[in-house]
mmCIF file with all atom_site columns, C-alpha atoms in Angstrom:
data_model
loop_
_atom_site.group_PDB
_atom_site.id
_atom_site.type_symbol
_atom_site.label_atom_id
_atom_site.label_alt_id
_atom_site.label_comp_id
_atom_site.label_asym_id
_atom_site.label_entity_id
_atom_site.label_seq_id
_atom_site.pdbx_PDB_ins_code
_atom_site.Cartn_x
_atom_site.Cartn_y
_atom_site.Cartn_z
_atom_site.occupancy
_atom_site.B_iso_or_equiv
_atom_site.pdbx_formal_charge
_atom_site.auth_seq_id
_atom_site.auth_comp_id
_atom_site.auth_asym_id
_atom_site.auth_atom_id
_atom_site.pdbx_PDB_model_num
ATOM 1   C CA . MET S 1 1   ? -22.531 44.032  10.858  1.00 0.00 ? 1   MET S CA 1
ATOM 2   C CA . THR S 1 2   ? -21.832 43.303  7.195   1.00 0.00 ? 2   THR S CA 1
ATOM 3   C CA . SER S 1 3   ? -22.879 40.091  5.581   1.00 0.00 ? 3   SER S CA 1
ATOM 4   C CA . GLN S 1 4   ? -21.404 38.517  2.575   1.00 0.00 ? 4   GLN S CA 1
ATOM 5   C CA . SER S 1 5   ? -23.413 36.856  -0.113  1.00 0.00 ? 5   SER S CA 1
ATOM 6   C CA . ASN S 1 6   ? -22.730 33.261  -1.023  1.00 0.00 ? 6   ASN S CA 1
ATOM 7   C CA . ALA S 1 7   ? -21.262 34.330  -4.322  1.00 0.00 ? 7   ALA S CA 1
ATOM 8   C CA . GLU S 1 8   ? -18.562 36.356  -2.582  1.00 0.00 ? 8   GLU S CA 1
ATOM 9   C CA . ARG S 1 9   ? -17.419 33.542  -0.233  1.00 0.00 ? 9   ARG S CA 1
ATOM 10  C CA . GLU S 1 10  ? -14.378 31.442  -1.348  1.00 0.00 ? 10  GLU S CA 1
ATOM 11  C CA . GLU S 1 11  ? -14.862 27.743  -1.314  1.00 0.00 ? 11  GLU S CA 1
ATOM 12  C CA . PRO S 1 12  ? -12.121 25.746  0.427   1.00 0.00 ? 12  PRO S CA 1
ATOM 13  C CA . THR S 1 13  ? -9.932  23.869  -2.020  1.00 0.00 ? 13  THR S CA 1
ATOM 14  C CA . THR S 1 14  ? -8.522  20.382  -1.672  1.00 0.00 ? 14  THR S CA 1
ATOM 15  C CA . GLU S 1 15  ? -6.107  20.672  -4.592  1.00 0.00 ? 15  GLU S CA 1
ATOM 16  C CA . LEU S 1 16  ? -2.383  20.683  -4.079  1.00 0.00 ? 16  LEU S CA 1
ATOM 17  C CA . PRO S 1 17  ? -0.598  23.865  -4.964  1.00 0.00 ? 17  PRO S CA 1
ATOM 18  C CA . THR S 1 18  ? 1.357   23.827  -8.210  1.00 0.00 ? 18  THR S CA 1
ATOM 19  C CA . THR S 1 19  ? 4.836   25.079  -8.840  1.00 0.00 ? 19  THR S CA 1
ATOM 20  C CA . ASP S 1 20  ? 5.985   27.345  -11.603 1.00 0.00 ? 20  ASP S CA 1
ATOM 21  C CA . SER S 1 21  ? 8.902   25.147  -12.606 1.00 0.00 ? 21  SER S CA 1
ATOM 22  C CA . GLU S 1 22  ? 10.306  21.704  -12.186 1.00 0.00 ? 22  GLU S CA 1
ATOM 23  C CA . SER S 1 23  ? 13.420  23.044  -10.510 1.00 0.00 ? 23  SER S CA 1
ATOM 24  C CA . ASP S 1 24  ? 11.626  23.057  -7.124  1.00 0.00 ? 24  ASP S CA 1
ATOM 25  C CA . THR S 1 25  ? 11.099  19.268  -7.202  1.00 0.00 ? 25  THR S CA 1
ATOM 26  C CA . THR S 1 26  ? 14.521  18.624  -8.768  1.00 0.00 ? 26  THR S CA 1
ATOM 27  C CA . GLU S 1 27  ? 16.233  20.650  -6.036  1.00 0.00 ? 27  GLU S CA 1
ATOM 28  C CA . ASP S 1 28  ? 14.569  18.507  -3.377  1.00 0.00 ? 28  ASP S CA 1
ATOM 29  C CA . ALA S 1 29  ? 15.590  15.264  -5.072  1.00 0.00 ? 29  ALA S CA 1
ATOM 30  C CA . ASP S 1 30  ? 19.204  16.447  -5.247  1.00 0.00 ? 30  ASP S CA 1
ATOM 31  C CA . SER S 1 31  ? 19.393  17.577  -1.632  1.00 0.00 ? 31  SER S CA 1
ATOM 32  C CA . ASP S 1 32  ? 21.710  16.176  1.050   1.00 0.00 ? 32  ASP S CA 1
ATOM 33  C CA . VAL S 1 33  ? 18.812  14.082  2.484   1.00 0.00 ? 33  VAL S CA 1
ATOM 34  C CA . GLY S 1 34  ? 19.321  11.453  -0.188  1.00 0.00 ? 34  GLY S CA 1
ATOM 35  C CA . GLU S 1 35  ? 23.046  11.254  0.655   1.00 0.00 ? 35  GLU S CA 1
ATOM 36  C CA . VAL S 1 36  ? 22.274  10.806  4.318   1.00 0.00 ? 36  VAL S CA 1
ATOM 37  C CA . ASP S 1 37  ? 19.875  7.974   3.481   1.00 0.00 ? 37  ASP S CA 1
ATOM 38  C CA . GLU S 1 38  ? 22.475  6.323   1.246   1.00 0.00 ? 38  GLU S CA 1
ATOM 39  C CA . ASP S 1 39  ? 25.151  6.571   3.906   1.00 0.00 ? 39  ASP S CA 1
ATOM 40  C CA . TRP S 1 40  ? 22.768  5.325   6.561   1.00 0.00 ? 40  TRP S CA 1
ATOM 41  C CA . PHE S 1 41  ? 22.031  2.124   4.679   1.00 0.00 ? 41  PHE S CA 1
ATOM 42  C CA . SER S 1 42  ? 25.412  1.655   2.955   1.00 0.00 ? 42  SER S CA 1
ATOM 43  C CA . THR S 1 43  ? 27.607  -1.267  3.958   1.00 0.00 ? 43  THR S CA 1
ATOM 44  C CA . ALA S 1 44  ? 30.705  0.530   2.684   1.00 0.00 ? 44  ALA S CA 1
ATOM 45  C CA . TYR S 1 45  ? 33.269  1.379   5.340   1.00 0.00 ? 45  TYR S CA 1
ATOM 46  C CA . LYS S 1 46  ? 34.619  4.907   5.314   1.00 0.00 ? 46  LYS S CA 1
ATOM 47  C CA . ARG S 1 47  ? 37.921  5.469   7.117   1.00 0.00 ? 47  ARG S CA 1
ATOM 48  C CA . GLY S 1 48  ? 37.605  7.879   10.033  1.00 0.00 ? 48  GLY S CA 1
ATOM 49  C CA . SER S 1 49  ? 33.808  7.598   10.164  1.00 0.00 ? 49  SER S CA 1
ATOM 50  C CA . LYS S 1 50  ? 33.775  5.343   13.245  1.00 0.00 ? 50  LYS S CA 1
ATOM 51  C CA . LYS S 1 51  ? 35.451  5.525   16.663  1.00 0.00 ? 51  LYS S CA 1
ATOM 52  C CA . PRO S 1 52  ? 38.814  3.755   16.340  1.00 0.00 ? 52  PRO S CA 1
ATOM 53  C CA . MET S 1 53  ? 39.809  0.957   18.691  1.00 0.00 ? 53  MET S CA 1
ATOM 54  C CA . LYS S 1 54  ? 41.443  2.106   21.894  1.00 0.00 ? 54  LYS S CA 1
ATOM 55  C CA . GLU S 1 55  ? 43.880  -0.838  22.086  1.00 0.00 ? 55  GLU S CA 1
ATOM 56  C CA . PRO S 1 56  ? 43.857  -2.793  18.831  1.00 0.00 ? 56  PRO S CA 1
ATOM 57  C CA . LEU S 1 57  ? 45.336  -6.259  18.999  1.00 0.00 ? 57  LEU S CA 1
ATOM 58  C CA . THR S 1 58  ? 46.040  -8.308  15.792  1.00 0.00 ? 58  THR S CA 1
ATOM 59  C CA . ALA S 1 59  ? 46.651  -12.009 15.397  1.00 0.00 ? 59  ALA S CA 1
ATOM 60  C CA . PRO S 1 60  ? 47.258  -14.179 12.370  1.00 0.00 ? 60  PRO S CA 1
ATOM 61  C CA . TRP S 1 61  ? 44.481  -16.596 11.356  1.00 0.00 ? 61  TRP S CA 1
ATOM 62  C CA . ASP S 1 62  ? 44.961  -18.064 7.840   1.00 0.00 ? 62  ASP S CA 1
ATOM 63  C CA . LEU S 1 63  ? 41.385  -19.487 7.817   1.00 0.00 ? 63  LEU S CA 1
ATOM 64  C CA . PRO S 1 64  ? 40.469  -20.741 4.359   1.00 0.00 ? 64  PRO S CA 1
ATOM 65  C CA . ILE S 1 65  ? 36.989  -19.547 3.318   1.00 0.00 ? 65  ILE S CA 1
ATOM 66  C CA . SER S 1 66  ? 34.743  -20.551 0.480   1.00 0.00 ? 66  SER S CA 1
ATOM 67  C CA . ASP S 1 67  ? 33.859  -18.364 -2.543  1.00 0.00 ? 67  ASP S CA 1
ATOM 68  C CA . THR S 1 68  ? 30.305  -18.246 -1.194  1.00 0.00 ? 68  THR S CA 1
ATOM 69  C CA . ASP S 1 69  ? 31.489  -16.973 2.170   1.00 0.00 ? 69  ASP S CA 1
ATOM 70  C CA . VAL S 1 70  ? 33.662  -14.371 0.491   1.00 0.00 ? 70  VAL S CA 1
ATOM 71  C CA . GLU S 1 71  ? 30.619  -13.049 -1.425  1.00 0.00 ? 71  GLU S CA 1
ATOM 72  C CA . LYS S 1 72  ? 28.526  -12.912 1.799   1.00 0.00 ? 72  LYS S CA 1
ATOM 73  C CA . LEU S 1 73  ? 31.308  -11.058 3.589   1.00 0.00 ? 73  LEU S CA 1
ATOM 74  C CA . LYS S 1 74  ? 31.529  -8.577  0.703   1.00 0.00 ? 74  LYS S CA 1
ATOM 75  C CA . VAL S 1 75  ? 27.846  -7.810  1.025   1.00 0.00 ? 75  VAL S CA 1
ATOM 76  C CA . GLY S 1 76  ? 28.170  -6.756  4.668   1.00 0.00 ? 76  GLY S CA 1
ATOM 77  C CA . PHE S 1 77  ? 25.272  -5.882  6.968   1.00 0.00 ? 77  PHE S CA 1
ATOM 78  C CA . LYS S 1 78  ? 23.823  -2.586  8.043   1.00 0.00 ? 78  LYS S CA 1
ATOM 79  C CA . SER S 1 79  ? 21.467  -2.435  10.983  1.00 0.00 ? 79  SER S CA 1
ATOM 80  C CA . LYS S 1 80  ? 17.933  -1.281  10.263  1.00 0.00 ? 80  LYS S CA 1
ATOM 81  C CA . SER S 1 81  ? 16.726  -0.833  13.830  1.00 0.00 ? 81  SER S CA 1
ATOM 82  C CA . MET S 1 82  ? 17.950  -0.638  17.375  1.00 0.00 ? 82  MET S CA 1
ATOM 83  C CA . ASP S 1 83  ? 17.355  -4.365  17.688  1.00 0.00 ? 83  ASP S CA 1
ATOM 84  C CA . ASP S 1 84  ? 20.263  -5.027  15.359  1.00 0.00 ? 84  ASP S CA 1
ATOM 85  C CA . LYS S 1 85  ? 23.271  -4.310  17.504  1.00 0.00 ? 85  LYS S CA 1
ATOM 86  C CA . TRP S 1 86  ? 26.002  -4.786  14.883  1.00 0.00 ? 86  TRP S CA 1
ATOM 87  C CA . ASP S 1 87  ? 27.062  -3.309  11.554  1.00 0.00 ? 87  ASP S CA 1
ATOM 88  C CA . MET S 1 88  ? 29.368  -5.193  9.272   1.00 0.00 ? 88  MET S CA 1
ATOM 89  C CA . LEU S 1 89  ? 30.970  -2.788  6.865   1.00 0.00 ? 89  LEU S CA 1
ATOM 90  C CA . ILE S 1 90  ? 33.278  -3.684  4.005   1.00 0.00 ? 90  ILE S CA 1
ATOM 91  C CA . GLU S 1 91  ? 36.308  -1.590  3.117   1.00 0.00 ? 91  GLU S CA 1
ATOM 92  C CA . ASP S 1 92  ? 37.261  -1.094  -0.515  1.00 0.00 ? 92  ASP S CA 1
ATOM 93  C CA . PRO S 1 93  ? 39.945  -3.465  -1.756  1.00 0.00 ? 93  PRO S CA 1
ATOM 94  C CA . ASP S 1 94  ? 43.551  -2.385  -1.584  1.00 0.00 ? 94  ASP S CA 1
ATOM 95  C CA . GLU S 1 95  ? 45.911  -2.544  -4.624  1.00 0.00 ? 95  GLU S CA 1
ATOM 96  C CA . ASN S 1 96  ? 46.332  -6.357  -4.047  1.00 0.00 ? 96  ASN S CA 1
ATOM 97  C CA . GLY S 1 97  ? 42.577  -7.004  -3.824  1.00 0.00 ? 97  GLY S CA 1
ATOM 98  C CA . ASN S 1 98  ? 42.655  -7.503  0.002   1.00 0.00 ? 98  ASN S CA 1
ATOM 99  C CA . ILE S 1 99  ? 39.502  -6.402  1.808   1.00 0.00 ? 99  ILE S CA 1
ATOM 100 C CA . SER S 1 100 ? 38.611  -5.810  5.403   1.00 0.00 ? 100 SER S CA 1
ATOM 101 C CA . LEU S 1 101 ? 35.299  -6.419  7.088   1.00 0.00 ? 101 LEU S CA 1
ATOM 102 C CA . HIS S 1 102 ? 34.786  -4.036  10.022  1.00 0.00 ? 102 HIS S CA 1
ATOM 103 C CA . ILE S 1 103 ? 32.450  -5.329  12.717  1.00 0.00 ? 103 ILE S CA 1
ATOM 104 C CA . ILE S 1 104 ? 31.047  -2.385  14.574  1.00 0.00 ? 104 ILE S CA 1
ATOM 105 C CA . ARG S 1 105 ? 28.799  -2.007  17.627  1.00 0.00 ? 105 ARG S CA 1
ATOM 106 C CA . ASN S 1 106 ? 26.251  0.228   15.996  1.00 0.00 ? 106 ASN S CA 1
ATOM 107 C CA . TRP S 1 107 ? 24.877  2.150   18.981  1.00 0.00 ? 107 TRP S CA 1
ATOM 108 C CA . LEU S 1 108 ? 28.330  3.522   19.881  1.00 0.00 ? 108 LEU S CA 1
ATOM 109 C CA . GLN S 1 109 ? 29.819  3.358   16.362  1.00 0.00 ? 109 GLN S CA 1
ATOM 110 C CA . GLU S 1 110 ? 32.859  1.663   17.869  1.00 0.00 ? 110 GLU S CA 1
ATOM 111 C CA . GLU S 1 111 ? 34.926  -0.855  15.916  1.00 0.00 ? 111 GLU S CA 1
ATOM 112 C CA . CYS S 1 112 ? 35.218  -4.216  17.721  1.00 0.00 ? 112 CYS S CA 1
ATOM 113 C CA . TYR S 1 113 ? 36.647  -6.621  15.145  1.00 0.00 ? 113 TYR S CA 1
ATOM 114 C CA . ILE S 1 114 ? 38.300  -6.354  11.727  1.00 0.00 ? 114 ILE S CA 1
ATOM 115 C CA . LEU S 1 115 ? 38.641  -9.398  9.468   1.00 0.00 ? 115 LEU S CA 1
ATOM 116 C CA . HIS S 1 116 ? 41.539  -9.022  7.017   1.00 0.00 ? 116 HIS S CA 1
ATOM 117 C CA . ILE S 1 117 ? 40.630  -11.084 3.913   1.00 0.00 ? 117 ILE S CA 1
ATOM 118 C CA . VAL S 1 118 ? 43.070  -12.133 1.172   1.00 0.00 ? 118 VAL S CA 1
ATOM 119 C CA . PRO S 1 119 ? 41.416  -13.082 -2.136  1.00 0.00 ? 119 PRO S CA 1
ATOM 120 C CA . LYS S 1 120 ? 41.696  -16.374 -3.852  1.00 0.00 ? 120 LYS S CA 1
ATOM 121 C CA . PRO S 1 121 ? 44.941  -16.777 -5.842  1.00 0.00 ? 121 PRO S CA 1
ATOM 122 C CA . CYS S 1 122 ? 44.632  -15.903 -9.542  1.00 0.00 ? 122 CYS S CA 1
ATOM 123 C CA . ASN S 1 123 ? 46.236  -19.183 -10.632 1.00 0.00 ? 123 ASN S CA 1
ATOM 124 C CA . ASP S 1 124 ? 44.286  -22.383 -10.772 1.00 0.00 ? 124 ASP S CA 1
ATOM 125 C CA . ASP S 1 125 ? 46.141  -24.147 -7.994  1.00 0.00 ? 125 ASP S CA 1
ATOM 126 C CA . GLY S 1 126 ? 42.933  -24.895 -6.146  1.00 0.00 ? 126 GLY S CA 1
ATOM 127 C CA . GLY S 1 127 ? 43.650  -22.342 -3.381  1.00 0.00 ? 127 GLY S CA 1
ATOM 128 C CA . SER S 1 128 ? 40.964  -20.447 -1.581  1.00 0.00 ? 128 SER S CA 1
ATOM 129 C CA . ALA S 1 129 ? 40.486  -16.985 -0.155  1.00 0.00 ? 129 ALA S CA 1
ATOM 130 C CA . LYS S 1 130 ? 41.564  -16.651 3.475   1.00 0.00 ? 130 LYS S CA 1
ATOM 131 C CA . ILE S 1 131 ? 40.908  -14.586 6.514   1.00 0.00 ? 131 ILE S CA 1
ATOM 132 C CA . GLN S 1 132 ? 44.585  -13.741 6.944   1.00 0.00 ? 132 GLN S CA 1
ATOM 133 C CA . SER S 1 133 ? 44.274  -12.059 10.341  1.00 0.00 ? 133 SER S CA 1
ATOM 134 C CA . ILE S 1 134 ? 41.912  -10.518 12.829  1.00 0.00 ? 134 ILE S CA 1
ATOM 135 C CA . THR S 1 135 ? 42.188  -7.210  14.751  1.00 0.00 ? 135 THR S CA 1
ATOM 136 C CA . TRP S 1 136 ? 40.033  -6.763  17.856  1.00 0.00 ? 136 TRP S CA 1
ATOM 137 C CA . GLU S 1 137 ? 39.511  -4.278  20.638  1.00 0.00 ? 137 GLU S CA 1
ATOM 138 C CA . GLY S 1 138 ? 41.974  -5.110  23.384  1.00 0.00 ? 138 GLY S CA 1
ATOM 139 C CA . ASN S 1 139 ? 40.200  -3.001  26.000  1.00 0.00 ? 139 ASN S CA 1
ATOM 140 C CA . LYS S 1 140 ? 36.507  -3.651  26.324  1.00 0.00 ? 140 LYS S CA 1
ATOM 141 C CA . ALA S 1 141 ? 35.668  -1.628  29.415  1.00 0.00 ? 141 ALA S CA 1
ATOM 142 C CA . GLY S 1 142 ? 38.754  -2.741  31.202  1.00 0.00 ? 142 GLY S CA 1
ATOM 143 C CA . LEU S 1 143 ? 38.557  -6.384  29.995  1.00 0.00 ? 143 LEU S CA 1
ATOM 144 C CA . GLN S 1 144 ? 40.612  -8.166  27.367  1.00 0.00 ? 144 GLN S CA 1
ATOM 145 C CA . CYS S 1 145 ? 40.146  -11.477 25.576  1.00 0.00 ? 145 CYS S CA 1
ATOM 146 C CA . ASP S 1 146 ? 42.688  -13.552 23.762  1.00 0.00 ? 146 ASP S CA 1
ATOM 147 C CA . ALA S 1 147 ? 42.840  -14.117 20.025  1.00 0.00 ? 147 ALA S CA 1
ATOM 148 C CA . GLU S 1 148 ? 40.921  -17.383 20.113  1.00 0.00 ? 148 GLU S CA 1
ATOM 149 C CA . GLN S 1 149 ? 37.964  -15.785 21.880  1.00 0.00 ? 149 GLN S CA 1
ATOM 150 C CA . ALA S 1 150 ? 38.000  -12.805 19.479  1.00 0.00 ? 150 ALA S CA 1
ATOM 151 C CA . LYS S 1 151 ? 37.943  -15.225 16.536  1.00 0.00 ? 151 LYS S CA 1
ATOM 152 C CA . LYS S 1 152 ? 35.028  -17.145 17.991  1.00 0.00 ? 152 LYS S CA 1
ATOM 153 C CA . GLU S 1 153 ? 33.022  -13.901 18.636  1.00 0.00 ? 153 GLU S CA 1
ATOM 154 C CA . ALA S 1 154 ? 33.695  -12.663 15.074  1.00 0.00 ? 154 ALA S CA 1
ATOM 155 C CA . VAL S 1 155 ? 32.614  -16.065 13.620  1.00 0.00 ? 155 VAL S CA 1
ATOM 156 C CA . ILE S 1 156 ? 29.404  -16.072 15.741  1.00 0.00 ? 156 ILE S CA 1
ATOM 157 C CA . LEU S 1 157 ? 28.530  -12.630 14.517  1.00 0.00 ? 157 LEU S CA 1
ATOM 158 C CA . THR S 1 158 ? 29.246  -13.254 10.828  1.00 0.00 ? 158 THR S CA 1
ATOM 159 C CA . ARG S 1 159 ? 27.442  -16.590 10.875  1.00 0.00 ? 159 ARG S CA 1
ATOM 160 C CA . GLY S 1 160 ? 24.447  -14.944 12.532  1.00 0.00 ? 160 GLY S CA 1
ATOM 161 C CA . HIS S 1 161 ? 24.221  -11.831 10.433  1.00 0.00 ? 161 HIS S CA 1
ATOM 162 C CA . LEU S 1 162 ? 25.703  -12.856 7.055   1.00 0.00 ? 162 LEU S CA 1
ATOM 163 C CA . ASN S 1 163 ? 24.921  -16.604 7.144   1.00 0.00 ? 163 ASN S CA 1
ATOM 164 C CA . CYS S 1 164 ? 28.570  -17.466 6.517   1.00 0.00 ? 164 CYS S CA 1
ATOM 165 C CA . GLU S 1 165 ? 29.430  -21.174 6.883   1.00 0.00 ? 165 GLU S CA 1
ATOM 166 C CA . PHE S 1 166 ? 33.162  -21.261 7.635   1.00 0.00 ? 166 PHE S CA 1
ATOM 167 C CA . GLU S 1 167 ? 33.250  -24.960 6.956   1.00 0.00 ? 167 GLU S CA 1
ATOM 168 C CA . ALA S 1 168 ? 36.686  -25.393 8.492   1.00 0.00 ? 168 ALA S CA 1
ATOM 169 C CA . LEU S 1 169 ? 35.431  -24.363 11.953  1.00 0.00 ? 169 LEU S CA 1
ATOM 170 C CA . PRO S 1 170 ? 33.170  -26.083 14.435  1.00 0.00 ? 170 PRO S CA 1
ATOM 171 C CA . HIS S 1 171 ? 29.792  -24.682 15.399  1.00 0.00 ? 171 HIS S CA 1
ATOM 172 C CA . TYR S 1 172 ? 30.078  -22.218 18.363  1.00 0.00 ? 172 TYR S CA 1
ATOM 173 C CA . PRO S 1 173 ? 27.033  -21.960 20.642  1.00 0.00 ? 173 PRO S CA 1
ATOM 174 C CA . SER S 1 174 ? 25.964  -18.411 21.435  1.00 0.00 ? 174 SER S CA 1
ATOM 175 C CA . SER S 1 175 ? 26.979  -18.994 25.055  1.00 0.00 ? 175 SER S CA 1
ATOM 176 C CA . MET S 1 176 ? 30.585  -18.736 23.903  1.00 0.00 ? 176 MET S CA 1
ATOM 177 C CA . PHE S 1 177 ? 30.073  -15.093 22.937  1.00 0.00 ? 177 PHE S CA 1
ATOM 178 C CA . TRP S 1 178 ? 31.426  -12.883 25.741  1.00 0.00 ? 178 TRP S CA 1
ATOM 179 C CA . ASP S 1 179 ? 32.428  -15.959 27.729  1.00 0.00 ? 179 ASP S CA 1
ATOM 180 C CA . SER S 1 180 ? 33.545  -14.446 31.030  1.00 0.00 ? 180 SER S CA 1
ATOM 181 C CA . LYS S 1 181 ? 36.150  -17.142 31.541  1.00 0.00 ? 181 LYS S CA 1
ATOM 182 C CA . ALA S 1 182 ? 37.923  -16.032 28.322  1.00 0.00 ? 182 ALA S CA 1
ATOM 183 C CA . TYR S 1 183 ? 38.402  -12.440 29.556  1.00 0.00 ? 183 TYR S CA 1
ATOM 184 C CA . LYS S 1 184 ? 40.946  -11.052 31.919  1.00 0.00 ? 184 LYS S CA 1
ATOM 185 C CA . LYS S 1 185 ? 40.810  -7.778  33.819  1.00 0.00 ? 185 LYS S CA 1
ATOM 186 C CA . LEU S 1 186 ? 43.304  -5.193  32.672  1.00 0.00 ? 186 LEU S CA 1
ATOM 187 C CA . ASP S 1 187 ? 45.446  -3.559  35.328  1.00 0.00 ? 187 ASP S CA 1
ATOM 188 C CA . ALA S 1 188 ? 44.318  -0.061  36.241  1.00 0.00 ? 188 ALA S CA 1
ATOM 189 C CA . GLU S 1 189 ? 46.993  2.523   35.560  1.00 0.00 ? 189 GLU S CA 1
#
């Protein structure tokens, strides 16, 4: 049996290894992981990134909304945990400045409602921005609600997640969300 003297033994080190260049750390910083994080927390809507509605229905609304509510809608909401069941993603404005807020069930990544928002007129006639129309899923597991119920559900969600006021509308209790009396069963084909 050979023995080593204390001088020959290597002491364990607690120092972190060093790199020869900064490119190793720069490469990590520029990796796709950062993009995934940005997309994960972004409230920007990207066409084709979510499951489209199976049977989209659209109805006019013409709901006047305050400048404050417009700003809140433009911020959107991205769920941070499984407890948050909804994402509210904002689509870039079109050539006329119209925007759309996509309300998405986050677990399934399915669009449920889209609010189509027309900006405040440029002239000083005292007009306000409006939710011009709403699009909603017309087939929720074989059930369908009418436009009034879809509007109430979208308002309940945006008031709850974005703190919108929608002064022109009454307060809707949470019991009105998924009100079974407002849904009809679709015929099986």
